[in-house]
Coordinates of C-alpha atoms in Angstrom, one line a residue:
M17 CA 149.7 162.9 73.2
H18 CA 148.4 161.2 70.0
L19 CA 145.4 158.9 70.6
R20 CA 144.2 156.4 68.1
D21 CA 140.6 155.3 67.5
E22 CA 141.1 151.6 68.0
A23 CA 137.8 150.6 66.4
R24 CA 138.4 152.7 63.3
E25 CA 142.0 151.5 63.0
S26 CA 140.8 147.9 63.2
N27 CA 138.3 148.5 60.4
N28 CA 140.9 150.2 58.3
I29 CA 143.3 147.3 58.8
E30 CA 140.6 144.9 57.6
L31 CA 140.0 147.1 54.6
L32 CA 143.7 147.2 53.8
I33 CA 144.0 143.4 54.1
A34 CA 141.0 143.1 51.7
L35 CA 142.7 145.5 49.3
M36 CA 145.7 143.2 49.2
D37 CA 143.5 140.1 48.5
G38 CA 143.6 139.0 52.1
S39 CA 147.1 137.6 51.9
V40 CA 148.9 140.4 53.8
D41 CA 149.7 139.8 57.5
H42 CA 147.6 141.7 60.0
E43 CA 150.7 143.2 61.7
V44 CA 152.2 144.4 58.4
A45 CA 148.9 146.2 57.6
R46 CA 148.9 147.9 60.9
R47 CA 152.5 149.0 60.6
V48 CA 152.0 150.5 57.2
L49 CA 148.7 152.2 58.1
R50 CA 150.3 153.9 61.1
K51 CA 153.2 154.9 59.0
F52 CA 150.8 156.9 56.9
D53 CA 148.7 158.2 59.9
G54 CA 145.7 156.1 59.1
D55 CA 145.3 157.1 55.5
V56 CA 144.1 153.9 53.8
E57 CA 144.7 155.0 50.2
K58 CA 148.3 156.1 50.8
A59 CA 148.9 152.9 52.8
A60 CA 147.5 150.7 50.1
S61 CA 149.5 152.4 47.4
A62 CA 152.7 152.0 49.4
M63 CA 152.0 148.3 50.0
I64 CA 151.5 147.8 46.3
E65 CA 154.9 149.3 45.8
G66 CA 156.4 146.8 48.2
D67 CA 156.4 148.9 51.4
R68 CA 156.0 146.8 54.5
G69 CA 156.4 149.6 57.1
E70 CA 160.0 148.7 57.8
D71 CA 163.4 149.7 56.6
T72 CA 164.3 148.2 53.3
Q73 CA 167.7 147.3 52.0
S74 CA 169.3 149.7 49.7
S75 CA 170.7 147.0 47.5
L76 CA 168.8 144.1 46.0
W77 CA 171.9 141.9 45.5
T78 CA 173.4 141.9 49.0
S79 CA 176.7 140.2 49.5
H80 CA 179.0 139.9 52.6
S81 CA 182.0 140.6 50.4
Q82 CA 180.7 143.9 49.1
M83 CA 178.4 145.3 51.8
E84 CA 177.3 144.7 55.3
I85 CA 174.1 142.9 56.1
N86 CA 171.6 145.0 57.9
Q87 CA 171.8 144.4 61.5
P88 CA 169.2 145.4 64.2
R89 CA 169.9 148.8 65.5
P90 CA 171.7 148.7 68.9
L91 CA 169.6 149.9 71.8
P92 CA 170.6 153.3 73.2
A93 CA 172.7 153.1 76.3
P94 CA 170.6 153.4 79.4
A95 CA 170.7 156.6 81.3
V96 CA 173.2 156.2 84.2
R97 CA 172.6 158.2 87.3
P98 CA 175.9 159.9 88.4
N99 CA 177.5 158.3 91.4
S100 CA 177.1 160.2 94.7
P101 CA 180.1 161.1 96.7
I102 CA 178.1 159.8 99.7
N103 CA 179.3 156.3 100.5
I104 CA 177.1 154.5 103.0
D105 CA 178.2 151.2 104.6
L106 CA 175.4 148.8 105.1
T107 CA 177.6 145.8 105.9
G108 CA 178.4 146.7 109.5
D109 CA 177.1 145.1 112.7
D110 CA 173.4 145.3 113.5
D111 CA 173.9 147.2 116.7
N112 CA 175.4 150.1 114.9
N113 CA 172.5 152.2 113.6
D114 CA 174.5 155.3 112.5
E115 CA 175.0 154.0 109.0
L116 CA 171.3 153.1 108.7
S117 CA 170.2 156.5 109.9
R118 CA 172.4 158.2 107.4
A119 CA 171.0 156.0 104.6
L120 CA 167.4 156.9 105.6
K121 CA 168.3 160.6 105.8
A122 CA 169.9 160.5 102.3
S123 CA 166.9 158.7 100.8
L124 CA 164.7 161.6 101.9
E125 CA 166.7 164.3 100.1
T126 CA 165.3 166.0 97.1
A127 CA 165.7 164.4 93.6
S128 CA 167.7 167.4 92.5
Q129 CA 170.5 166.5 94.7
E130 CA 172.9 163.7 93.9
G131 CA 171.6 160.4 95.3
P132 CA 173.6 158.1 97.6
M133 CA 175.9 155.5 96.2
F134 CA 175.2 152.0 97.5
G135 CA 178.5 150.2 96.8
P136 CA 181.2 148.2 98.4
S137 CA 182.4 149.3 101.8
E138 CA 185.7 151.0 102.1
R139 CA 186.2 149.5 105.6
P140 CA 189.1 147.2 106.1
P141 CA 188.1 143.7 105.0
D142 CA 186.8 141.3 107.5
A143 CA 187.9 137.7 107.0
N144 CA 184.5 136.5 108.4
W145 CA 182.7 138.2 105.5
A146 CA 185.0 137.5 102.7
M147 CA 183.3 137.3 99.3
V148 CA 184.4 136.7 95.7
P149 CA 184.1 139.9 93.5
S150 CA 181.2 139.6 91.0
N151 CA 182.4 142.3 88.6
N152 CA 185.6 140.7 87.5
N153 CA 185.7 141.2 83.7
V154 CA 188.6 138.8 83.2
A155 CA 186.6 136.0 84.8
A156 CA 183.6 136.9 82.6
D157 CA 185.8 136.7 79.5
D158 CA 187.1 133.3 80.6
L159 CA 183.6 132.1 81.2
D160 CA 182.5 133.2 77.6
R161 CA 185.5 131.3 76.2
A162 CA 184.7 128.2 78.2
I163 CA 181.1 128.3 77.0
Q164 CA 182.2 128.7 73.4
A165 CA 184.6 125.8 73.8
S166 CA 182.0 123.6 75.4
F167 CA 179.8 123.9 72.3
E168 CA 182.6 122.9 70.1
Q169 CA 183.5 119.9 72.2
A170 CA 180.0 119.1 73.4
D171 CA 178.6 115.6 73.3
T172 CA 175.5 116.3 71.2
G173 CA 174.7 112.7 70.9
D174 CA 175.3 112.7 67.1
E175 CA 179.0 112.7 66.8
Y176 CA 180.7 111.3 63.7
Q177 CA 180.2 107.5 63.6
P178 CA 181.5 105.6 60.6
L179 CA 179.1 103.2 59.1
P180 CA 179.5 99.5 59.6
L181 CA 181.4 97.7 56.8
D182 CA 178.3 95.9 55.5
Q183 CA 176.5 99.3 55.1
Q184 CA 179.3 101.1 53.3
W185 CA 178.6 99.8 49.7
R186 CA 176.8 102.4 47.6
K187 CA 173.6 101.3 45.9
E188 CA 173.5 101.7 42.1
G189 CA 172.3 105.1 41.1
W190 CA 172.2 106.5 44.6
P191 CA 174.0 109.6 45.8
V192 CA 176.6 109.6 48.5
T193 CA 176.9 111.5 51.8
L194 CA 179.7 113.9 52.6
R195 CA 180.2 114.2 56.3
P196 CA 182.7 116.1 58.5
T197 CA 184.3 114.6 61.6
K198 CA 183.3 117.7 63.6
H199 CA 179.6 118.4 64.0
T200 CA 180.4 122.2 63.9
M201 CA 181.3 121.8 60.2
V202 CA 178.1 120.1 59.0
Y203 CA 176.8 123.2 57.3
A204 CA 180.0 123.7 55.2
A205 CA 180.0 120.0 54.1
L206 CA 176.4 120.4 53.0
V207 CA 177.4 123.4 50.8
L208 CA 180.2 121.4 49.1
H209 CA 177.9 118.4 48.7
A210 CA 175.2 120.6 47.1
L211 CA 177.7 122.1 44.6
F212 CA 178.4 118.7 43.3
Y213 CA 174.8 118.4 42.1
V214 CA 174.9 121.6 40.1
P215 CA 175.8 120.2 36.7
Q216 CA 177.7 123.3 35.5
I217 CA 179.9 123.2 38.6
R218 CA 180.5 119.4 38.4
E219 CA 181.5 119.5 34.7
R220 CA 183.7 122.6 35.1
V221 CA 185.5 121.0 38.1
A222 CA 185.9 117.6 36.2
N223 CA 187.5 119.3 33.2
W224 CA 189.9 121.5 35.2
R225 CA 193.6 120.7 35.2
P226 CA 196.4 122.6 37.0
A227 CA 199.0 124.2 34.8
L228 CA 201.8 121.8 33.7
P229 CA 205.3 122.6 35.0
E230 CA 207.9 123.1 32.3
G231 CA 208.9 119.8 30.7
A232 CA 206.2 117.8 32.6
T233 CA 203.7 115.6 30.8
E234 CA 201.3 115.0 33.6
A235 CA 199.8 117.4 36.0
E236 CA 200.9 117.2 39.7
P237 CA 198.9 118.2 42.7
P238 CA 199.4 122.0 43.4
K239 CA 201.2 122.9 46.6
N240 CA 199.3 125.9 47.7
G241 CA 196.8 128.7 46.8
P242 CA 193.4 128.5 45.2
E243 CA 194.6 125.7 42.9
L244 CA 195.3 123.5 45.9
L245 CA 191.7 124.1 47.1
M246 CA 190.5 123.2 43.6
W247 CA 192.5 120.0 43.5
K248 CA 191.0 119.0 46.9
L249 CA 187.6 119.7 45.5
V250 CA 188.4 117.6 42.4
E251 CA 189.4 114.7 44.6
T252 CA 186.2 115.0 46.5
F253 CA 184.0 115.3 43.5
T254 CA 185.7 112.3 41.8
N255 CA 184.9 110.2 44.8
M256 CA 181.3 111.4 44.9
D257 CA 181.0 110.4 41.2
L258 CA 182.9 107.1 41.0
A259 CA 183.4 105.8 44.5
K260 CA 181.5 102.7 45.7
L261 CA 181.7 104.0 49.3
V262 CA 178.4 105.6 50.3
D263 CA 179.8 107.7 53.2
L264 CA 182.7 110.0 52.4
D265 CA 184.7 112.0 54.9
A266 CA 184.8 115.8 54.2
H267 CA 187.5 116.6 56.8
E268 CA 190.4 117.1 54.4
V269 CA 188.6 119.3 51.8
L270 CA 187.1 121.4 54.5
E271 CA 190.4 121.9 56.2
G272 CA 191.6 123.7 53.0
F273 CA 188.7 126.1 52.9
K274 CA 188.8 126.8 56.7
P275 CA 185.1 127.4 57.4
E276 CA 183.9 129.1 60.6
P277 CA 182.7 126.6 63.2
W278 CA 178.9 126.5 63.9
S279 CA 179.6 126.6 67.6
N280 CA 176.7 128.7 68.8
P281 CA 173.2 127.3 68.8
A282 CA 171.8 130.8 68.5
Q283 CA 173.7 131.5 65.3
P284 CA 171.6 130.7 62.1
P285 CA 173.5 128.3 59.9
G286 CA 172.4 130.3 56.9
E287 CA 174.6 133.2 57.8
L288 CA 177.7 130.9 58.1
S289 CA 176.6 129.2 54.8
Q290 CA 176.4 132.5 53.0
R291 CA 179.9 133.5 54.0
F292 CA 181.3 130.0 53.3
F293 CA 179.6 129.9 49.9
E294 CA 181.1 133.3 49.0
K295 CA 184.5 132.0 50.0
V296 CA 184.2 128.9 47.8
A297 CA 182.7 130.8 44.9
G298 CA 185.4 133.4 45.0
A299 CA 188.2 130.7 45.0
L300 CA 186.6 128.7 42.2
D301 CA 185.9 131.7 39.9
K302 CA 189.5 132.9 40.4
V303 CA 190.8 129.5 39.3
F304 CA 188.4 129.4 36.4
A305 CA 189.4 132.9 35.3
H306 CA 193.1 131.8 35.2
E307 CA 192.2 128.7 33.2
F308 CA 190.2 130.8 30.6
I309 CA 193.3 133.0 30.2
R310 CA 195.7 130.0 30.0
T311 CA 193.7 128.1 27.5
G312 CA 192.6 131.1 25.4
Q313 CA 188.8 130.6 26.1
A314 CA 186.3 133.4 26.3
K315 CA 185.7 134.4 29.9
Q316 CA 182.5 133.0 31.4
R317 CA 180.8 133.9 34.7
I318 CA 180.3 130.6 36.5
M319 CA 179.4 131.5 40.1
Q320 CA 179.7 135.3 40.3
F321 CA 177.3 137.7 38.5
Q322 CA 177.9 141.4 38.0
Y323 CA 175.4 143.9 39.2
G324 CA 175.1 147.7 39.7
N325 CA 172.8 150.6 39.5
S326 CA 170.4 150.8 36.5
N327 CA 171.7 154.3 35.7
F328 CA 175.3 153.1 35.6
D329 CA 175.9 154.4 32.0
D330 CA 174.7 157.9 32.9
E331 CA 176.6 158.4 36.1
P332 CA 180.4 158.5 35.9
G333 CA 182.1 157.1 39.0
E334 CA 179.6 154.4 39.6
L335 CA 181.1 150.9 40.1
L336 CA 179.9 147.5 39.1
Q337 CA 180.3 144.7 41.7
D338 CA 180.4 140.9 41.7
A339 CA 178.3 138.7 43.9
S340 CA 177.6 135.0 44.1
I341 CA 174.6 134.9 46.5
V342 CA 171.5 137.0 47.0
R343 CA 170.2 137.6 50.5
V344 CA 166.4 137.5 50.6
E345 CA 164.3 138.1 53.8
A346 CA 162.1 135.1 54.3
L347 CA 160.1 135.9 57.4
G348 CA 156.8 134.9 55.8
R349 CA 154.9 138.0 57.0
S350 CA 153.6 139.6 53.8
D351 CA 151.8 138.8 50.5
T352 CA 155.1 138.7 48.7
N353 CA 156.1 135.5 50.7
D354 CA 157.9 133.9 47.8
L355 CA 161.2 134.2 46.1
V356 CA 160.2 136.2 43.0
G357 CA 157.8 138.3 45.0
R358 CA 160.4 139.3 47.5
L359 CA 162.9 140.1 44.8
S360 CA 160.3 142.2 42.9
A361 CA 159.2 144.0 46.1
Q362 CA 162.8 145.0 46.7
L363 CA 163.3 146.1 43.1
S364 CA 160.0 147.9 42.8
N365 CA 160.8 150.6 45.5
N366 CA 160.3 153.9 43.7
K367 CA 161.8 156.2 46.4
D368 CA 164.2 158.7 44.7
D369 CA 166.9 158.1 47.3
I370 CA 167.2 154.4 46.5
K371 CA 168.8 153.4 43.3
R372 CA 167.6 150.4 41.4
Q373 CA 169.9 147.4 41.3
V374 CA 170.0 145.2 38.2
I375 CA 172.2 142.4 36.8
F376 CA 174.6 143.4 34.1
E377 CA 176.2 140.0 33.5
P378 CA 174.4 136.9 34.8
S379 CA 176.3 133.8 36.0
E380 CA 175.7 130.2 35.3
V381 CA 174.9 129.5 38.9
I382 CA 173.0 131.7 41.4
A383 CA 172.4 131.1 45.1
F384 CA 169.8 132.6 47.5
H385 CA 170.2 132.9 51.2
L386 CA 166.8 132.9 52.9
A387 CA 167.4 135.0 55.9
R388 CA 165.2 135.1 59.0
S389 CA 166.7 137.9 61.0
G390 CA 163.6 139.5 62.5
T391 CA 160.5 138.3 64.4
V392 CA 157.1 137.3 63.2
T393 CA 153.8 138.2 64.8
G394 CA 150.7 136.1 64.1
E395 CA 150.6 133.0 61.9
R396 CA 153.9 131.9 60.3
K397 CA 153.9 131.2 56.6
S398 CA 156.2 128.9 54.6
F399 CA 158.4 130.7 52.2
K400 CA 157.7 129.6 48.6
Y401 CA 160.3 129.0 46.0
P402 CA 159.8 127.6 42.4
K403 CA 161.5 124.8 40.6
H404 CA 162.2 127.3 37.8
I405 CA 162.9 131.0 38.1
Y406 CA 163.4 133.5 35.3
L407 CA 165.8 136.4 36.0
D408 CA 165.1 138.4 32.8
Q409 CA 163.1 141.1 34.6
F410 CA 166.2 141.8 36.7
L411 CA 168.6 142.1 33.8
K412 CA 169.9 145.5 32.6
E413 CA 168.9 145.0 29.0
N414 CA 165.2 144.4 30.1
I415 CA 164.9 147.2 32.6
E416 CA 162.6 149.4 30.4
L417 CA 160.3 146.5 29.5
A418 CA 160.1 145.2 33.1
E419 CA 159.4 148.8 34.4
S420 CA 156.6 149.2 31.9
K421 CA 155.1 145.9 33.1
R422 CA 155.4 147.0 36.7
A423 CA 153.7 150.3 35.9
Q424 CA 150.8 148.4 34.4
Q425 CA 150.7 146.3 37.6
R426 CA 150.5 149.5 39.7
D427 CA 147.7 150.8 37.5
L428 CA 145.8 147.5 37.9
H429 CA 146.3 147.5 41.6
A430 CA 145.0 151.1 41.7
E431 CA 141.8 150.0 39.9
I432 CA 141.5 147.0 42.2
Q433 CA 141.8 149.4 45.2
K434 CA 138.9 151.6 43.8
L435 CA 136.7 148.5 43.4
V436 CA 137.4 147.3 46.9
L437 CA 136.7 150.7 48.4
H438 CA 133.5 150.8 46.3
N439 CA 132.4 147.4 47.7
K440 CA 133.2 148.6 51.2
S441 CA 131.0 151.7 50.7
L442 CA 128.1 149.4 49.6
T443 CA 128.5 147.1 52.6
H444 CA 129.4 149.4 55.4
F445 CA 128.3 152.8 56.7
N446 CA 129.6 154.5 59.9
D447 CA 131.5 151.3 60.7
K448 CA 128.3 149.3 60.6
D449 CA 127.5 146.3 58.3
T450 CA 124.7 147.6 56.1
L451 CA 124.0 144.3 54.5
T452 CA 123.5 142.6 57.8
D453 CA 121.1 145.5 58.8
L454 CA 119.3 145.1 55.5
R455 CA 118.8 141.4 55.9
S456 CA 117.6 141.9 59.5
S457 CA 115.0 144.4 58.3
I458 CA 113.8 142.0 55.6
Y459 CA 113.5 139.3 58.2
Y460 CA 111.5 141.7 60.5
Y461 CA 109.0 142.6 57.8
E462 CA 108.5 139.0 56.6
N463 CA 108.5 137.2 59.9
V464 CA 108.0 139.6 62.9
A465 CA 105.9 142.5 61.8
D466 CA 102.2 141.9 62.9
A467 CA 99.5 143.2 60.6
K468 CA 97.0 142.7 63.5
G469 CA 94.3 141.7 61.0
D470 CA 94.7 144.9 59.0
D471 CA 94.9 144.1 55.3
E472 CA 96.3 147.5 54.4
R473 CA 99.0 147.2 57.1
A474 CA 99.8 143.7 55.7
R475 CA 100.0 145.1 52.2
V476 CA 102.4 147.9 53.2
T477 CA 104.5 145.5 55.1
Q478 CA 104.8 143.2 52.1
I479 CA 105.7 146.1 49.8
M480 CA 108.5 147.2 52.2
A481 CA 109.9 143.7 52.4
N482 CA 109.9 143.4 48.6
K483 CA 111.6 146.8 48.2
L484 CA 114.3 145.9 50.6
K485 CA 114.8 142.5 48.9
G486 CA 115.1 144.3 45.6
I487 CA 117.8 146.7 47.0
L488 CA 119.7 143.7 48.6
A489 CA 119.6 141.8 45.3
Q490 CA 120.9 144.8 43.4
V491 CA 123.7 145.5 45.9
E492 CA 124.8 141.8 46.0
K493 CA 124.8 141.7 42.1
E494 CA 126.9 144.8 42.0
I495 CA 129.4 143.3 44.5
Q496 CA 129.5 140.1 42.6
V497 CA 130.4 141.9 39.4
S498 CA 133.1 143.9 41.2
D499 CA 134.5 140.7 42.7
I500 CA 134.7 139.1 39.3
N501 CA 136.5 142.2 37.9
I502 CA 138.9 142.2 40.9
A503 CA 139.8 138.6 40.4
K504 CA 140.4 139.1 36.7
M505 CA 142.6 142.2 37.3
R506 CA 144.6 140.4 40.0
D507 CA 145.2 137.5 37.6
Q508 CA 146.3 139.9 34.9
A509 CA 148.6 141.8 37.3
G510 CA 150.1 138.5 38.5
T511 CA 151.0 137.3 35.0
L512 CA 152.2 140.6 33.4
L513 CA 155.8 139.7 33.8
D514 CA 155.3 136.2 32.5
C515 CA 155.7 137.2 28.9
P516 CA 158.0 135.5 26.4
E517 CA 160.3 138.5 26.3
L518 CA 161.0 138.1 30.0
Q519 CA 161.3 134.3 30.1
R520 CA 164.5 133.6 28.2
V521 CA 167.0 133.1 31.0
R522 CA 165.6 130.2 33.0
Y523 CA 167.3 128.8 36.1
D524 CA 166.4 125.4 37.5
L525 CA 166.5 124.4 41.2
R526 CA 169.4 122.1 41.9
A527 CA 169.7 121.9 45.7
V528 CA 168.0 123.1 48.9
L529 CA 169.6 123.3 52.4
V530 CA 167.2 123.1 55.4
H531 CA 167.5 123.7 59.1
D532 CA 164.9 122.3 61.5
G533 CA 165.7 125.0 64.1
L534 CA 167.7 122.9 66.6
Y535 CA 171.4 122.4 67.0
G536 CA 173.5 119.5 65.9
R537 CA 174.7 117.3 63.1
K538 CA 171.3 115.7 62.5
H539 CA 169.3 119.0 62.4
L540 CA 170.7 120.1 59.0
Y541 CA 169.8 118.3 55.8
S542 CA 169.6 118.9 52.1
Y543 CA 167.6 118.0 49.0
V544 CA 169.6 117.4 45.8
Q545 CA 168.6 116.3 42.3
E546 CA 170.3 113.7 40.2
K547 CA 169.0 112.7 36.8
G548 CA 165.6 114.0 37.5
V549 CA 165.2 112.3 40.9
W550 CA 165.2 114.2 44.2
W551 CA 167.0 112.9 47.2
R552 CA 167.0 113.9 50.9
I553 CA 170.4 113.6 52.6
E554 CA 170.6 113.8 56.4
D555 CA 173.8 112.7 57.9
T556 CA 174.0 109.0 56.9
S557 CA 170.4 108.8 55.9
I558 CA 169.6 108.8 52.1
S559 CA 166.0 108.6 50.9
Q560 CA 164.2 109.4 47.6
V561 CA 161.5 112.1 47.8
S562 CA 158.9 113.7 45.6
E563 CA 159.3 117.2 44.1
V564 CA 156.4 118.3 46.4
N565 CA 158.4 117.4 49.4
V566 CA 161.3 119.6 48.2
L567 CA 159.1 122.6 47.3
E568 CA 156.8 122.5 50.3
D569 CA 158.9 121.4 53.2
S570 CA 157.6 123.3 56.3
V571 CA 160.0 121.8 58.9
G572 CA 161.3 124.4 61.4
L573 CA 158.6 126.9 60.7
H574 CA 157.5 127.1 64.3
L575 CA 161.1 127.8 65.3
G576 CA 161.8 130.5 62.7
A577 CA 163.9 128.1 60.7
G578 CA 163.4 126.1 57.5
P579 CA 165.0 126.2 54.0
Y580 CA 168.0 128.6 54.2
L581 CA 170.0 128.1 51.0
L582 CA 168.7 127.6 47.4
L583 CA 171.0 126.7 44.5
Y584 CA 169.8 127.4 41.0
S585 CA 171.7 127.1 37.7
K586 CA 170.8 127.7 34.1
T587 CA 168.7 125.2 32.3
L588 CA 170.7 122.7 30.3
P589 CA 169.9 122.1 26.6
E590 CA 167.2 119.4 26.1
G591 CA 168.7 115.9 26.4
T592 CA 172.0 117.0 27.9
E593 CA 173.4 114.7 30.6
L594 CA 176.7 114.6 32.4
L595 CA 178.0 111.2 31.4
D596 CA 181.6 109.9 31.6
L597 CA 183.2 113.0 33.0
Q598 CA 186.9 113.2 32.4
W599 CA 188.3 113.2 35.9
P600 CA 192.1 113.5 36.3
P601 CA 193.6 110.0 35.7
P602 CA 195.7 109.9 38.9
I603 CA 192.7 110.6 41.1
K604 CA 190.5 108.3 39.1
I605 CA 193.0 105.4 39.5
D606 CA 193.1 106.0 43.3
V607 CA 189.3 105.8 43.5
E608 CA 189.2 102.6 41.5
N609 CA 191.9 101.1 43.8
H610 CA 189.8 102.1 46.9
N611 CA 186.8 100.5 45.3
R612 CA 188.7 97.2 44.8
V613 CA 189.9 97.3 48.4
L614 CA 186.4 97.9 49.7
L615 CA 185.0 95.1 47.6
E616 CA 187.7 92.7 48.9
Q617 CA 187.0 93.7 52.5
L618 CA 183.3 93.1 52.0
Q619 CA 183.9 89.7 50.4
S620 CA 186.2 88.7 53.2
S621 CA 183.7 89.9 55.8
E622 CA 180.9 88.0 54.1
A623 CA 183.1 84.8 53.9
E624 CA 184.0 85.1 57.5
S625 CA 180.3 85.5 58.4
H626 CA 179.4 82.4 56.4
T627 CA 182.2 80.4 58.2
N628 CA 180.9 81.5 61.6
Q629 CA 177.4 80.6 60.6
D630 CA 178.5 77.1 59.5
K631 CA 180.2 76.6 62.9
E632 CA 177.1 77.6 64.7
N633 CA 175.1 75.1 62.6
V634 CA 177.6 72.3 63.3
L635 CA 177.5 73.0 67.1
T636 CA 173.7 73.1 67.0
H637 CA 173.5 69.7 65.2
S638 CA 175.9 68.2 67.7
Q639 CA 173.8 69.3 70.6
E640 CA 170.7 67.9 69.0
D641 CA 172.4 64.5 68.5
Q642 CA 173.4 64.4 72.2
M643 CA 169.9 65.2 73.3
E644 CA 168.5 62.3 71.1
L645 CA 171.1 60.0 72.6
M646 CA 170.1 60.9 76.1
D647 CA 166.4 60.3 75.2
V648 CA 167.4 56.8 74.0
L649 CA 169.3 56.0 77.1
C650 CA 166.5 57.1 79.3

């Protein structure tokens, strides 16, 4: 049996945390340390390379459509003791002790023999003791289906409620809400709503037109296929841009895409959103590709980027794949608790059996699914994501430069490790704090030691105190110099990849989808940006927020939830704005007609309200006149 020295392990964990600048989780340090049998140097080197003592994904760019998401390993089936041929009936009358005697006798038999089987009696059934069987699989399946249906039809207290007429008019410059009638589809409506606020997607959708039938002069709505889905999306986006109605119904457009229902409170909405986003991205890119061919335009990657192994050119048979969304583990349990850090940690794994994944052709839009599939021990940390992200270090053409920068990072971390270990040797010996002991000795010679009137003894005591103070000052100065060098090297390592050569392909944050950890319509919300202003959209609630709110929202942290989907798109040229988009005329006319009807309804409602108010005023005056008359008569 392997025994661990708990005290020594605890000291090594603290040392490992110090080596990683104190930002690594205690449990992660313990896991990696045990993985390398307590060897601090090997553990530190592994952590610098991104090892967190757990299985890592073999692919950086994980997609449901190309590969399965890592799932927790199933527990091994429990060992089942073989049934004994002995069948003992314990359901008989109390005055019959034969069965009980046989049971006691069987229980005393050796373990090597087959044990008794305690099960249903084979006696003829007695109506007085009739019971419902508890192992009916059909009944269990029916129960599961009933529970599933109950969630889909449950009264969650936040069902779809249309806004009152006087609250339906959209404020100038404000965004709209896009709500489904079913609360199980809220996550999907948020995805479509967020896509509208990605400028590249909005412009591309606005400019799209279905192919004209032969002899036709105006496009007609498609009848089926991806083009029909696109037409529904164009209708939705046109309303989001031009409609004066603040609350739009997402039922019809969602019906076309057929998203999975969020009918299980234990199911993270991020998993459903990733699959739905992939479905939408695949349909849109297919329609865009046909349009490029039909119009003779050069092919562009709008929502799906192409990735593969970095040694693709050297290995025949390797395939490149398309993906639209990147799965990133966001448990908040390591020093790489941010978007770029997690991506770099996954990419920096130098094991020979794991091939490096790089982007061959970037897309205009990229999404990140922040997954939280495991458990967190200790303090939970918010996952950090920037308002801008550069993907140059992950591009195929920059792999050599990025690798050289990462090699420099590893060298700097190795030097940092040496300095930290050196500081440790100055401050600790045999698991004892030498600086504390040194200060205690100085205190003793200066304040406790009694010269007893002996001048020589007093002189020697003072000399010892001065020598110890000199040693302490020298050690503290050496540690201070080391700490300054460590801080400089850490800053240098942290900015190595921030060079101009690796900051050419910038993506800006466009939308963030958030889950507060509970189930229901009002427990999912989004942040979207429009003309430089950030908005928070939650069901019918719309509010303007600061950029800090968007980047540092810690809601749901205690429940293992929080931001779960990030949408980025390439930076637009300076001064570029999406103005007067050319939506299809038939849809645009319909929206204008609806705006006119809504305005008429509001004016009619307001006029009716004024009329009722006037009647109330007349009635009030009449009553007052009667009261005055009564006073006069009295």
